[in-house]
């Protein structure tokens, strides 16, 4: 922030603490000054992030603590606001309906800084100091693996992940509420061949577990489909110059270029891709490309890119409309929500339903209740596989338009069961 922005933010923060403006008004006004992600981070630092409906007369010991770790700062900061707003909506709905086991829920939010070591520290803080009953972890794959191994498993704490990933985490207390490669990439490749006539593919990704594992999945799917896989590129997180990779991509001239570039790096990559004049020369395909990215693209380059996701703003269902109505009441009219937010909402609701079914917060009994549980989510009927603890989720293919909030749903593949790339018997892996 520059000096003028700091002065304006200090004034707004003082008004918030003094009760002169509401949290929603703070987010609206502060977002105009510094952007929504920074505004949300300031709100967190003030201890003013929403924690569900009030429960007058209840002591701190009467309340249930649910953790949320998300990427308020660092490379993944673009993702944080929808995850916070969606989790807040879920907690608000539960609290207004009477809470859990007769108690209200507090949502405790920690910033993992999109950093592995900090994510572990914040996870331990939630489990050891804050004594959360469970936590939702929104983080990149490298931090997700570390938190699952060093926090959730040894402390036997339920961990729910609302973000697609390449597979590889398997233990009793870990539950994945988003897509594996078999639910996104595997059906996407033959669809591209059939519907777009694609015969050759290329992979570009960030050089960490998700990028590398996702390109591996594309290469395998392409081989199984009888097409050509022409090559792959992997770049470190934080890469700012993509020119050499883009030039090699142009020389390879694939029909389809799969892009698995993470967080804010994707914005940088796409700008340079379009600046090099490659738009239309190769079909861009993604599993991470959605309504938070499209506004960063100039309108003339925005349309025609394909993305496989579990939910889009354009997905029309009664549950989706109800979710959006509630979301806009929490976040403000028209505020951004993505499939990451939708899956975060699903994660909180599925955990709460399991607690209610178990009749206790005891992790072992909640795990048993989560196994095989179902939830009619905005995307459809999400169901957890009792063996792998991964969810059956919807497979959608969306095509971007000039409107940054609209993806045309060009294929609805229905609810797809999870098949982790590695054999997984989750209950066999315990602390």
CSV table of C-alpha atoms in Angstrom, one decimal:
chain,number,residue,atom,x,y,z
A,1,UNK,CA,0.0,0.0,0.0
A,2,UNK,CA,1.2,3.6,-0.7
A,3,UNK,CA,1.0,6.3,2.0
A,4,UNK,CA,-2.4,7.5,0.9
A,5,UNK,CA,-3.9,4.0,1.0
A,6,UNK,CA,-2.4,3.4,4.4
A,7,UNK,CA,-4.0,6.6,5.7
A,8,UNK,CA,-7.4,5.5,4.3
A,9,UNK,CA,-7.0,2.0,5.6
A,10,UNK,CA,-6.1,3.3,9.1
A,11,UNK,CA,-9.2,5.4,9.1
A,12,UNK,CA,-11.4,2.5,8.0
A,13,UNK,CA,-9.9,0.2,10.6
A,14,UNK,CA,-10.5,2.7,13.3
A,15,UNK,CA,-14.2,3.0,12.2
A,16,UNK,CA,-14.5,-0.8,12.2
A,17,UNK,CA,-13.1,-1.1,15.8
A,18,UNK,CA,-15.2,1.7,17.0
A,19,UNK,CA,-18.4,0.1,15.7
A,20,UNK,CA,-19.1,3.0,13.2
A,21,UNK,CA,-19.2,0.6,10.2
A,22,UNK,CA,-20.0,-3.0,9.8
A,23,UNK,CA,-17.7,-5.8,8.6
A,24,UNK,CA,-19.4,-5.9,5.2
A,25,UNK,CA,-19.2,-2.1,4.8
A,26,UNK,CA,-15.5,-2.3,5.8
A,27,UNK,CA,-14.8,-5.0,3.1
A,28,UNK,CA,-16.7,-3.0,0.5
A,29,UNK,CA,-14.9,0.3,1.2
A,30,UNK,CA,-11.5,-1.2,1.9
A,31,UNK,CA,-11.7,-3.3,-1.3
A,32,UNK,CA,-12.0,0.0,-3.3
A,33,UNK,CA,-8.8,1.2,-1.6
A,34,UNK,CA,-6.5,-1.9,-1.7
A,35,UNK,CA,-8.4,-4.8,-3.2
A,36,UNK,CA,-10.5,-7.5,-1.6
A,37,UNK,CA,-7.7,-9.9,-0.7
A,38,UNK,CA,-5.8,-7.3,1.2
A,39,UNK,CA,-9.0,-6.0,2.8
A,40,UNK,CA,-9.8,-9.4,4.1
A,41,UNK,CA,-6.2,-9.8,5.4
A,42,UNK,CA,-6.6,-6.5,7.4
A,43,UNK,CA,-9.9,-7.8,8.7
A,44,UNK,CA,-8.1,-10.9,9.9
A,45,UNK,CA,-5.4,-8.9,11.6
A,46,UNK,CA,-8.0,-6.9,13.5
A,47,UNK,CA,-9.6,-10.1,14.8
A,48,UNK,CA,-12.8,-9.1,13.0
A,49,UNK,CA,-13.2,-12.0,10.6
A,50,UNK,CA,-16.8,-13.3,10.9
A,51,UNK,CA,-17.1,-16.4,13.1
A,52,UNK,CA,-20.8,-17.3,12.7
A,53,UNK,CA,-23.9,-16.0,14.3
A,54,UNK,CA,-23.7,-14.7,17.9
A,55,UNK,CA,-24.8,-16.9,20.8
A,56,UNK,CA,-25.6,-14.5,23.6
A,57,UNK,CA,-25.2,-15.9,27.1
A,58,UNK,CA,-22.8,-18.7,25.9
A,59,UNK,CA,-19.4,-18.9,27.4
A,60,UNK,CA,-16.3,-19.7,25.3
A,61,UNK,CA,-16.4,-23.3,26.6
A,62,UNK,CA,-19.9,-23.7,25.2
A,63,UNK,CA,-18.8,-23.1,21.6
A,64,UNK,CA,-17.4,-25.5,19.1
A,65,UNK,CA,-14.2,-24.4,17.3
A,66,UNK,CA,-13.7,-25.1,13.6
A,67,UNK,CA,-10.5,-24.1,11.9
A,68,UNK,CA,-10.0,-22.7,8.4
A,69,UNK,CA,-6.5,-22.3,6.9
A,70,UNK,CA,-6.4,-20.4,3.7
A,71,UNK,CA,-4.1,-18.4,1.4
A,72,UNK,CA,-4.6,-14.8,2.6
A,73,UNK,CA,-1.2,-13.8,1.5
A,74,UNK,CA,1.5,-15.1,-0.8
A,75,UNK,CA,1.2,-16.6,-4.2
A,76,UNK,CA,-2.3,-18.0,-3.5
A,77,UNK,CA,-3.8,-14.8,-2.2
A,78,UNK,CA,-6.2,-14.6,-5.2
A,79,UNK,CA,-8.1,-17.6,-3.7
A,80,UNK,CA,-8.7,-16.6,-0.1
A,81,UNK,CA,-11.8,-14.3,-0.1
A,82,UNK,CA,-14.2,-16.9,-1.6
A,83,UNK,CA,-13.1,-19.6,0.8
A,84,UNK,CA,-13.5,-17.4,3.8
A,85,UNK,CA,-16.9,-16.1,2.7
A,86,UNK,CA,-18.2,-19.6,1.9
A,87,UNK,CA,-17.0,-21.0,5.2
A,88,UNK,CA,-18.7,-18.1,7.0
A,89,UNK,CA,-21.9,-18.8,5.1
A,90,UNK,CA,-21.9,-22.4,6.1
A,91,UNK,CA,-21.2,-21.7,9.8
A,92,UNK,CA,-23.8,-18.9,9.8
A,93,UNK,CA,-26.5,-21.3,8.4
A,94,UNK,CA,-25.6,-24.0,10.9
A,95,UNK,CA,-25.6,-21.6,13.9
A,96,UNK,CA,-28.9,-20.0,12.8
A,97,UNK,CA,-30.4,-23.5,12.7
A,98,UNK,CA,-29.5,-24.2,16.3
A,99,UNK,CA,-25.8,-25.0,16.0
A,100,UNK,CA,-24.3,-28.5,16.5
A,101,UNK,CA,-25.2,-30.6,19.5
A,102,UNK,CA,-26.9,-27.6,20.9
A,103,UNK,CA,-23.8,-25.5,20.7
A,104,UNK,CA,-22.7,-22.6,18.4
A,105,UNK,CA,-19.6,-22.8,16.1
A,106,UNK,CA,-16.8,-20.3,16.0
A,107,UNK,CA,-14.8,-20.2,12.7
A,108,UNK,CA,-11.1,-19.7,13.5
A,109,UNK,CA,-9.2,-18.5,10.4
A,110,UNK,CA,-5.4,-18.7,9.9
A,111,UNK,CA,-3.3,-17.4,7.0
A,112,UNK,CA,-0.9,-20.1,5.7
A,113,UNK,CA,0.9,-17.5,3.6
A,114,UNK,CA,1.0,-20.1,0.8
A,115,UNK,CA,4.1,-21.4,2.5
A,116,UNK,CA,4.8,-25.0,3.7
A,117,UNK,CA,6.5,-24.3,7.0
A,118,UNK,CA,4.0,-21.6,8.0
A,119,UNK,CA,1.1,-23.8,7.0
A,120,UNK,CA,2.4,-26.5,9.4
A,121,UNK,CA,2.9,-23.9,12.2
A,122,UNK,CA,-0.6,-22.5,11.7
A,123,UNK,CA,-2.1,-26.0,11.6
A,124,UNK,CA,-0.4,-26.9,14.9
A,125,UNK,CA,-1.6,-23.6,16.3
A,126,UNK,CA,-5.2,-24.5,15.4
A,127,UNK,CA,-4.9,-28.1,16.8
A,128,UNK,CA,-2.7,-27.5,19.9
A,129,UNK,CA,-3.5,-24.0,21.1
A,130,UNK,CA,-7.0,-23.4,19.7
A,131,UNK,CA,-8.1,-27.0,20.2
A,132,UNK,CA,-10.3,-27.0,17.1
A,133,UNK,CA,-12.6,-30.0,16.6
A,134,UNK,CA,-11.6,-30.2,12.9
A,135,UNK,CA,-10.2,-27.9,10.2
A,136,UNK,CA,-10.7,-27.1,6.5
A,137,UNK,CA,-7.3,-26.7,4.8
A,138,UNK,CA,-7.2,-24.6,1.6
A,139,UNK,CA,-3.5,-24.7,0.5
A,140,UNK,CA,-1.3,-25.7,-2.3
A,141,UNK,CA,-0.4,-29.4,-2.6
A,142,UNK,CA,3.1,-29.0,-1.0
A,143,UNK,CA,1.6,-27.5,2.1
A,144,UNK,CA,-1.4,-29.9,2.1
A,145,UNK,CA,0.9,-32.9,2.1
A,146,UNK,CA,2.9,-31.4,5.0
A,147,UNK,CA,-0.2,-30.5,7.1
A,148,UNK,CA,-1.8,-33.9,6.5
A,149,UNK,CA,1.3,-35.7,7.7
A,150,UNK,CA,2.5,-33.4,10.5
A,151,UNK,CA,-0.8,-32.1,11.9
A,152,UNK,CA,-3.9,-34.0,11.0
A,153,UNK,CA,-2.5,-37.6,11.3
A,154,UNK,CA,-0.4,-37.4,14.5
A,155,UNK,CA,-3.1,-35.3,16.3
A,156,UNK,CA,-5.9,-37.5,14.9
A,157,UNK,CA,-7.8,-34.4,13.8
A,158,UNK,CA,-10.3,-34.4,10.9
A,159,UNK,CA,-8.9,-32.4,8.0
A,160,UNK,CA,-11.1,-31.6,5.0
A,161,UNK,CA,-9.5,-30.4,1.7
A,162,UNK,CA,-11.7,-28.4,-0.7
A,163,UNK,CA,-9.3,-28.2,-3.6
A,164,UNK,CA,-8.6,-30.6,-6.5
A,165,UNK,CA,-5.3,-32.2,-6.4
A,166,UNK,CA,-3.1,-34.9,-8.0
A,167,UNK,CA,-3.7,-37.6,-5.3
A,168,UNK,CA,-1.3,-39.1,-2.9
A,169,UNK,CA,-2.7,-38.3,0.6
A,170,UNK,CA,-4.3,-41.3,2.3
A,171,UNK,CA,-4.9,-41.6,6.0
A,172,UNK,CA,-7.8,-42.0,8.4
A,173,UNK,CA,-8.4,-38.4,9.3
A,174,UNK,CA,-8.0,-36.8,5.8
A,175,UNK,CA,-11.0,-36.2,3.6
A,176,UNK,CA,-10.8,-34.7,0.1
A,177,UNK,CA,-14.0,-32.9,-1.1
A,178,UNK,CA,-12.8,-32.1,-4.7
A,179,UNK,CA,-11.6,-33.7,-7.8
A,180,UNK,CA,-8.8,-36.2,-8.5
A,181,UNK,CA,-7.3,-36.6,-11.9
A,182,UNK,CA,-9.8,-39.4,-12.8
A,183,UNK,CA,-12.6,-36.9,-12.2
A,184,UNK,CA,-11.2,-34.0,-14.2
A,185,UNK,CA,-8.3,-34.8,-16.4
A,186,UNK,CA,-9.1,-38.4,-17.5
A,187,UNK,CA,-12.5,-37.6,-19.1
A,188,UNK,CA,-11.3,-34.2,-20.4
A,189,UNK,CA,-8.7,-35.6,-22.7
A,190,UNK,CA,-11.0,-37.9,-24.8
A,191,UNK,CA,-13.6,-35.2,-24.8
A,192,UNK,CA,-11.1,-32.8,-26.4
A,193,UNK,CA,-10.2,-35.4,-29.0
A,194,UNK,CA,-13.8,-36.1,-29.8
A,195,UNK,CA,-15.3,-32.6,-29.7
A,196,UNK,CA,-12.3,-30.5,-30.7
A,197,UNK,CA,-10.5,-33.0,-33.0
A,198,UNK,CA,-7.4,-32.8,-30.8
A,199,UNK,CA,-4.6,-35.1,-31.8
A,200,UNK,CA,-1.6,-33.6,-29.9
A,201,UNK,CA,-1.1,-32.3,-26.4
A,202,UNK,CA,1.5,-30.3,-24.4
A,203,UNK,CA,1.8,-29.8,-20.6
A,204,UNK,CA,2.9,-26.7,-18.7
A,205,UNK,CA,2.9,-26.6,-14.9
A,206,UNK,CA,4.3,-25.2,-11.7
A,207,UNK,CA,7.2,-27.3,-10.5
A,208,UNK,CA,5.7,-28.8,-7.4
A,209,UNK,CA,3.3,-31.7,-6.6
A,210,UNK,CA,0.2,-30.4,-8.2
A,211,UNK,CA,1.8,-29.1,-11.5
A,212,UNK,CA,4.0,-32.2,-11.9
A,213,UNK,CA,1.4,-34.7,-10.9
A,214,UNK,CA,-1.3,-33.1,-13.1
A,215,UNK,CA,1.0,-33.2,-16.2
A,216,UNK,CA,1.8,-36.8,-15.4
A,217,UNK,CA,-2.0,-37.5,-15.4
A,218,UNK,CA,-2.4,-35.7,-18.8
A,219,UNK,CA,0.5,-37.7,-20.3
A,220,UNK,CA,-1.0,-41.0,-19.1
A,221,UNK,CA,-4.5,-40.1,-20.3
A,222,UNK,CA,-3.2,-39.0,-23.7
A,223,UNK,CA,-1.3,-42.2,-24.1
A,224,UNK,CA,-4.3,-44.3,-23.2
A,225,UNK,CA,-6.4,-42.4,-25.8
A,226,UNK,CA,-3.9,-42.9,-28.6
A,227,UNK,CA,-3.0,-39.3,-29.1
A,228,UNK,CA,0.4,-37.6,-29.1
A,229,UNK,CA,2.0,-36.0,-26.0
A,230,UNK,CA,4.6,-33.6,-27.5
A,231,UNK,CA,6.3,-32.4,-24.3
A,232,UNK,CA,6.1,-30.8,-20.9
A,233,UNK,CA,7.4,-27.7,-19.1
A,234,UNK,CA,7.8,-27.1,-15.3
A,235,UNK,CA,8.6,-23.8,-13.8
A,236,UNK,CA,9.4,-22.8,-10.2
A,237,UNK,CA,6.7,-21.1,-8.2
A,238,UNK,CA,7.1,-17.3,-8.5
A,239,UNK,CA,8.3,-17.5,-12.1
A,240,UNK,CA,8.0,-14.0,-13.8
A,241,UNK,CA,9.5,-14.7,-17.2
A,242,UNK,CA,7.7,-17.3,-19.2
A,243,UNK,CA,9.1,-16.3,-22.6
A,244,UNK,CA,11.4,-19.3,-23.2
A,245,UNK,CA,8.7,-21.8,-22.3
A,246,UNK,CA,6.2,-20.0,-24.4
A,247,UNK,CA,8.6,-20.1,-27.4
A,248,UNK,CA,9.1,-23.8,-27.0
A,249,UNK,CA,5.4,-24.3,-26.8
A,250,UNK,CA,4.9,-22.3,-30.0
A,251,UNK,CA,7.5,-24.4,-31.8
A,252,UNK,CA,5.9,-27.7,-30.7
A,253,UNK,CA,2.5,-26.4,-32.0
A,254,UNK,CA,0.2,-28.8,-30.1
A,255,UNK,CA,-3.5,-28.9,-30.7
A,256,UNK,CA,-4.1,-28.5,-26.9
A,257,UNK,CA,-2.0,-27.0,-24.2
A,258,UNK,CA,-2.8,-28.1,-20.7
A,259,UNK,CA,-1.8,-25.4,-18.2
A,260,UNK,CA,-1.3,-26.2,-14.5
A,261,UNK,CA,0.2,-23.0,-13.3
A,262,UNK,CA,-0.7,-22.1,-9.7
A,263,UNK,CA,-2.2,-19.0,-8.2
A,264,UNK,CA,-1.1,-15.5,-9.2
A,265,UNK,CA,1.6,-17.1,-11.5
A,266,UNK,CA,-1.2,-18.1,-13.9
A,267,UNK,CA,-2.1,-14.5,-14.4
A,268,UNK,CA,1.5,-13.7,-15.3
A,269,UNK,CA,1.8,-16.7,-17.7
A,270,UNK,CA,-1.4,-15.8,-19.5
A,271,UNK,CA,-0.5,-12.2,-20.0
A,272,UNK,CA,2.8,-13.2,-21.6
A,273,UNK,CA,1.1,-16.0,-23.6
A,274,UNK,CA,-1.3,-13.5,-25.2
A,275,UNK,CA,1.5,-10.9,-25.7
A,276,UNK,CA,3.4,-13.5,-27.7
A,277,UNK,CA,0.4,-13.8,-30.1
A,278,UNK,CA,-0.5,-17.4,-29.3
A,279,UNK,CA,-4.2,-16.9,-28.7
A,280,UNK,CA,-6.1,-19.2,-31.0
A,281,UNK,CA,-3.0,-21.1,-32.2
A,282,UNK,CA,-3.4,-23.8,-29.5
A,283,UNK,CA,-6.4,-24.6,-27.4
A,284,UNK,CA,-5.8,-23.8,-23.8
A,285,UNK,CA,-7.2,-26.3,-21.3
A,286,UNK,CA,-7.2,-26.2,-17.5
A,287,UNK,CA,-8.4,-27.6,-14.3
A,288,UNK,CA,-7.6,-24.3,-12.5
A,289,UNK,CA,-9.2,-21.5,-14.6
A,290,UNK,CA,-12.3,-19.9,-13.3
A,291,UNK,CA,-14.0,-16.6,-12.4
A,292,UNK,CA,-11.2,-15.2,-10.3
A,293,UNK,CA,-8.8,-15.4,-13.3
A,294,UNK,CA,-10.9,-14.3,-16.2
A,295,UNK,CA,-11.2,-10.6,-15.0
A,296,UNK,CA,-7.4,-10.4,-15.3
A,297,UNK,CA,-7.5,-11.1,-19.0
A,298,UNK,CA,-8.1,-8.4,-21.6
A,299,UNK,CA,-11.6,-8.8,-23.1
A,300,UNK,CA,-10.3,-9.6,-26.6
A,301,UNK,CA,-8.4,-12.7,-25.2
A,302,UNK,CA,-10.9,-13.9,-22.6
A,303,UNK,CA,-13.3,-16.2,-24.5
A,304,UNK,CA,-12.8,-19.8,-25.8
A,305,UNK,CA,-10.6,-21.3,-23.1
A,306,UNK,CA,-11.7,-24.7,-21.6
A,307,UNK,CA,-11.7,-25.7,-18.0
A,308,UNK,CA,-12.7,-28.9,-16.1
A,309,UNK,CA,-14.2,-28.0,-12.7
A,310,UNK,CA,-16.7,-29.3,-10.2
A,311,UNK,CA,-18.8,-26.1,-10.2
A,312,UNK,CA,-19.1,-22.8,-12.0
A,313,UNK,CA,-21.1,-19.7,-11.3
A,314,UNK,CA,-23.0,-20.6,-14.5
A,315,UNK,CA,-24.1,-24.0,-13.1
A,316,UNK,CA,-27.8,-23.8,-12.7
A,317,UNK,CA,-29.5,-25.9,-10.0
A,318,UNK,CA,-31.9,-25.0,-7.1
A,319,UNK,CA,-29.1,-25.8,-4.6
A,320,UNK,CA,-26.7,-23.6,-6.6
A,321,UNK,CA,-29.1,-20.7,-6.6
A,322,UNK,CA,-29.8,-21.0,-2.9
A,323,UNK,CA,-26.0,-21.1,-2.2
A,324,UNK,CA,-25.5,-17.9,-4.2
A,325,UNK,CA,-28.3,-16.1,-2.5
A,326,UNK,CA,-26.8,-16.9,0.9
A,327,UNK,CA,-23.2,-16.1,-0.3
A,328,UNK,CA,-24.1,-12.7,-1.5
A,329,UNK,CA,-25.8,-11.9,1.8
A,330,UNK,CA,-22.5,-12.7,3.6
A,331,UNK,CA,-20.0,-11.3,1.1
A,332,UNK,CA,-22.1,-8.6,-0.6
A,333,UNK,CA,-24.0,-8.5,-3.9
A,334,UNK,CA,-21.9,-9.7,-6.8
A,335,UNK,CA,-18.8,-10.6,-4.8
A,336,UNK,CA,-16.7,-13.3,-6.3
A,337,UNK,CA,-17.3,-17.0,-5.6
A,338,UNK,CA,-15.5,-19.9,-7.3
A,339,UNK,CA,-15.5,-23.7,-7.1
A,340,UNK,CA,-13.0,-23.3,-4.3
A,341,UNK,CA,-15.6,-21.5,-2.3
A,342,UNK,CA,-18.3,-24.0,-3.2
A,343,UNK,CA,-16.2,-26.9,-2.1
A,344,UNK,CA,-15.3,-25.1,1.2
A,345,UNK,CA,-19.0,-24.7,1.9
A,346,UNK,CA,-19.5,-28.4,1.1
A,347,UNK,CA,-16.7,-29.4,3.4
A,348,UNK,CA,-18.1,-27.4,6.4
A,349,UNK,CA,-21.6,-28.8,5.9
A,350,UNK,CA,-20.4,-32.4,5.5
A,351,UNK,CA,-18.4,-32.2,8.7
A,352,UNK,CA,-21.3,-30.7,10.6
A,353,UNK,CA,-23.7,-33.3,9.3
A,354,UNK,CA,-21.2,-36.0,10.5
A,355,UNK,CA,-20.9,-34.4,13.9
A,356,UNK,CA,-24.7,-34.3,14.2
A,357,UNK,CA,-25.0,-38.0,13.1
A,358,UNK,CA,-22.2,-39.1,15.5
A,359,UNK,CA,-23.7,-37.2,18.4
A,360,UNK,CA,-20.2,-36.2,19.5
A,361,UNK,CA,-17.1,-34.3,18.5
A,362,UNK,CA,-14.9,-37.3,19.1
A,363,UNK,CA,-12.7,-37.6,16.0
A,364,UNK,CA,-13.0,-41.4,15.7
A,365,UNK,CA,-16.8,-41.3,15.7
A,366,UNK,CA,-16.9,-38.3,13.3
A,367,UNK,CA,-14.6,-40.1,10.9
A,368,UNK,CA,-17.0,-43.1,10.9
A,369,UNK,CA,-19.9,-40.8,10.3
A,370,UNK,CA,-18.1,-39.1,7.4
A,371,UNK,CA,-17.3,-42.3,5.6
A,372,UNK,CA,-20.0,-42.9,3.0
A,373,UNK,CA,-21.8,-39.7,3.9
A,374,UNK,CA,-23.7,-37.7,1.3
A,375,UNK,CA,-24.6,-34.0,0.9
A,376,UNK,CA,-26.8,-32.4,-1.7
A,377,UNK,CA,-24.3,-29.6,-2.6
A,378,UNK,CA,-24.6,-26.7,-5.1
A,379,UNK,CA,-22.8,-28.9,-7.6
A,380,UNK,CA,-25.0,-32.0,-6.9
A,381,UNK,CA,-24.9,-35.0,-4.6
A,382,UNK,CA,-21.4,-35.2,-3.2
A,383,UNK,CA,-20.6,-38.6,-1.5
A,384,UNK,CA,-17.5,-39.7,0.4
A,385,UNK,CA,-16.0,-43.0,-0.6
A,386,UNK,CA,-15.7,-45.0,2.7
A,387,UNK,CA,-12.4,-46.7,1.6
A,388,UNK,CA,-10.4,-43.8,0.2
A,389,UNK,CA,-12.1,-40.8,2.0
A,390,UNK,CA,-12.2,-39.0,-1.3
A,391,UNK,CA,-15.5,-37.6,-2.6
A,392,UNK,CA,-17.5,-38.4,-5.7
A,393,UNK,CA,-17.9,-35.0,-7.3
A,394,UNK,CA,-19.4,-33.5,-10.5
A,395,UNK,CA,-17.4,-33.3,-13.7
A,396,UNK,CA,-18.1,-30.1,-15.7
A,397,UNK,CA,-16.3,-28.6,-18.7
A,398,UNK,CA,-16.8,-24.9,-19.1
A,399,UNK,CA,-15.8,-22.6,-21.9
A,400,UNK,CA,-14.9,-19.0,-21.0
A,401,UNK,CA,-16.7,-16.1,-22.6
A,402,UNK,CA,-16.1,-12.3,-22.8
A,403,UNK,CA,-18.1,-12.0,-19.6
A,404,UNK,CA,-15.7,-12.8,-16.8
A,405,UNK,CA,-18.5,-14.3,-14.7
A,406,UNK,CA,-19.9,-16.6,-17.3
A,407,UNK,CA,-18.6,-20.0,-18.4
A,408,UNK,CA,-20.8,-21.8,-20.9
A,409,UNK,CA,-21.2,-25.4,-19.6
A,410,UNK,CA,-20.3,-27.4,-22.7
A,411,UNK,CA,-20.3,-30.8,-21.0
A,412,UNK,CA,-21.8,-32.1,-17.8
A,413,UNK,CA,-20.3,-35.5,-17.1
A,414,UNK,CA,-22.3,-36.1,-14.0
A,415,UNK,CA,-21.1,-37.2,-10.6
A,416,UNK,CA,-17.9,-39.2,-11.0
A,417,UNK,CA,-16.6,-41.6,-8.3
A,418,UNK,CA,-13.0,-41.1,-7.0
A,419,UNK,CA,-10.2,-43.4,-8.1
A,420,UNK,CA,-6.9,-42.2,-6.4
A,421,UNK,CA,-3.8,-42.7,-8.6
A,422,UNK,CA,-2.3,-44.8,-5.8
A,423,UNK,CA,-3.9,-47.6,-3.9
A,424,UNK,CA,-5.6,-46.1,-0.8
A,425,UNK,CA,-7.2,-47.8,2.2
A,426,UNK,CA,-7.5,-44.8,4.4
A,427,UNK,CA,-8.4,-46.5,7.7
A,428,UNK,CA,-5.2,-48.6,7.5
A,429,UNK,CA,-3.1,-45.5,7.9
A,430,UNK,CA,-3.3,-44.2,11.5
A,431,UNK,CA,-1.0,-42.4,13.9
